[in-house]
Amino acid sequence: MNEFIKLFGVYGLPTVCLIVFLFLIVQDPTRGEKLQALVTKPFYRMCRWFSKTHISSEVSSSLNMFYNNKIFNLLVDKNKPQIKIKWVTESEDPAFTKEGNIILRLKEEKDQTRNILNAAKFSLPLIICPLVRSNIHHSYSTALDLTLMKKLSNNMGRHGKAIFKQYFLDPETSQDKTLGVLIQRLVELDNHGFFIPVVLNELEIIGEGLYADSNPNDYTSEAIKFLEYLLEIVNRKIGDEIELNYTEKPFSVGTMLLAKSHRADTQGLRPYLKRLQIKIDKGIQSIYIISFPNSYVFFDKLIKTLRSHESLNIEKLINTVDYTINETNKKTNFKIAIISSNNIFSNDSFKERIITNNIEEGKRYEGTVEDVSEKEALINLHGLRAYIKYRNCSWNYPTSCKDFLELNKEYEFEVETIEWETGTIFLSRKFLELDPWALKTPPSNGDEIKIKVYSKLNNRLLCFYDEKLPVLLPITELSWQPNNIDSEVIDLIGTELIVEVIQVDTDKKEIIVSKRELVTDPWPDIHTAYPIGKEIHGKVCEIQEHYVKVKIDESIIAILPKESLQKAGYEYSDFQNNLVVDQGLDLFVSKVFIAKKKMRVDLRRNKNAP
């Protein structure tokens, strides 16, 4: 303050103010453009003087302010090119880069709002995710731009929204119906604060990697799946457990939500640091730590600790404003920290520890289970973190690591793969000497064998031949009635069956068997015996959301669709609550599908209904 007073005394107030003013303009050129627009505005309004100077200043300052304040400050290490306007009368390329600036050649519109949106349309592809656009479909690329333009138009009031819809949104979406759906998803993510700091940041990162590798592949479907993953996070209900890692190439993203301040207070930093390290060990490239207001103090404490970790880089700290969180629809602020691993540090350290402990692929080591879930378990292998997927826990079609591994217990593991790039070790317990295909000669196609049913795996039954060799019995192969009752399928567990081998895949080490192939297909006879319109009586044997299974003549299971029940009205409209198993129904045959092995029936009361 004393220095300013001395300056005023020496140079005078006007000179000091001019110096400060020039400093502010040099610091942010957008201020100069805005000033130029303000100075020329009265002359433009009254006499149309300086029209091109005024319009170019108005357009460039408005656009640069939007980019700088609404986009660039949410992106990691984003260069901030400035928008310059050049007026043309001939048809030329509408945009190009020059000396760090985006030069736009525009034809003048009387409406300045349209001029600004036109400038955004031509400049966005050069500024936002330019490197990834050759790897995504034009519709996806356009959706990114239109979402940002919608955000820009919202800042321009009702007129801006109308101009955007009339001249930009509607013409594009009328030509491409899928574009509107994609924009809705992106806008929803933007409403939750995830669009720019997460979606655009990841596309920027991926674009650099694909460009560096000269990768020409199309990743549009992968990018859309990534949006669906983020929508699951933002639309989660309070208390929902959701997957917070996404590793479908080319994406490698992890998220950590800091919302439970009580847990932070009672358990401290350790659980969060452990989770963070687990993500890095898995090869996650970008980690987004998201903190809600009730955890801001803990968030700041965590970030302070992370700054001292040489294996981590804090790429960006972001403060969001007025975004909707999950199903509460309440507006709130939250903070995001974007973390990445320091590959130079972590890879060198990882390699040294691998060499020191003499760890090699194909060798076996003792390891302790530190964490176990259904899909994978974390193993402490000589002080290194390693992972085993559920499918590698056993030869016998495992569905969960918890069925084979216990927390804090020691087991023998074989190193399956060492990923040097990500610093990750993957293990297996599918030891060669325990391979059932090596212990037992597999049967051949057409053989009749006796099996014992062990468990249900989705739409198949896991069984064992001669107590050693696993075989799979698809539920559709139990009988010629494809609509098997779930309870009856479960009752088969522990029983022995005679089946026929219908497929032996030595490469996949998979044997498929069938029970129904041992008897003749009855459906040609059923088609003859049950013509369309034949009236029959059946009993309810299973009630589902979209249909009811009905047993006919103790041997045939037919499908009664939801639509038929609702058409009948009365108590059938709410069939899930009003129908009971073994309830009798008067029916008629509406269709027999020989190829599909399926009979469809309808209620008799609907037969003569209009």
C-alpha angles and dihedrals in degrees: 000000000000090000091056091050090052090050091051089052094050103038105018131239099283093052094047091047090051091051091050090046093052091047091054092050093048089049091053118014089194088075090060092051091049091050090050090051091050093048094049095040097087092049091047093048096048105032107008088242120154088014097157092041092050096044094046091049092047094048098043095044093048092048095044092049090051093049094045098043102033106030118014094052089058096051129082116252092336118177110232109219116186123233117238124185124221120181119222138181097194128068107261137148103300095220141020138159124248129172094339093314131108107227113204122197106203137172111230119257121192090227110076091199090060090046091055093047091047089053090050092050093056098038102044096073089055095046108033119061094329096164097054097050094087088058097052132062119265090246092059092046091050091048090057091052096045091049090055091044089052088053089051093048091051088063089055096061130232095327092052092052092050094049091048092051096044102044105024116018102039097046091052099042093045089061095043117034094187090057093070092054092049092050090051090056093049093047090050090053089047091052087056093046096249103105103079104026094043113019098038093039091053093047089051091051094045092047092056091050095047091046092049091050093044087234110172097182122129111243099176095118091048090050091051092049088052089056090052090052091052091047089056089056097047094043096046117127121236108277095019116139110224136175108261098188124075116187105161105134131284087022121073108173135153129186132199120193116206104196107121105079092177091061090048091052096048101038102029126202100319100085091048094047089049092051090048092051091048090056092049091047088054090057097254107168101196126031121190114202107197120194128189122209095267089060101042093110092050090044091055090048091051093049091050090054093046091055088069094053110099091196091063137065122203099214100180143354114209133188114202125199132213104350130156117248123205121304097331092081088210120143116240143155124241140177128235127199115193110209130186133178122256096238095189093055099038098043094051092047091047093051092049092052092047091053094043092053093043092234115171136170113266095024125111129234139172114255137177123229108239098170133007133190134160097270102037146353131223113230128195103222110184090322093313123111113242134171137217122197119221092246091060095053094085144357090239102083098270119202100188137027088219090070091063109024133055127204116263093006123125122236139169115256135183119222105239101175138000112203103202094184094058098027093237131142120203120198139196140198094195092112116191095232089056094051103127090210088062093047098047133035107240120234122248132244111284095023118136109224139172116240136179119225111234109172146333118263108190104286095354138067119232109222137169130230114210088352092283114060116070117222131181124229112193110219089232087061094058093086143341086264102085093190097077116178112248093224092053091050091052090049089063092067109111094019129113122238137186109228142167122241108238101169137022116185109186093183095055091032090231131142121194120196136185134208098188094058088072091069133050119269105258097192098094088056092044089053090054096043095047110046120181111282096025110144115231141165123234143172127232110248103166136013120208133172096259103026147008124235114225126192116223123195091345090280110060125066115202132189121239106194124224090239092060092051093049091047090056089058127191113070092355093065089074094036096153090065101030103044121076133193113273092022110143121237133190107228145165130212113258099174143351116205109201096185093047093042090230140130123202120200137185135205114271091230088065094054097088096024115125 
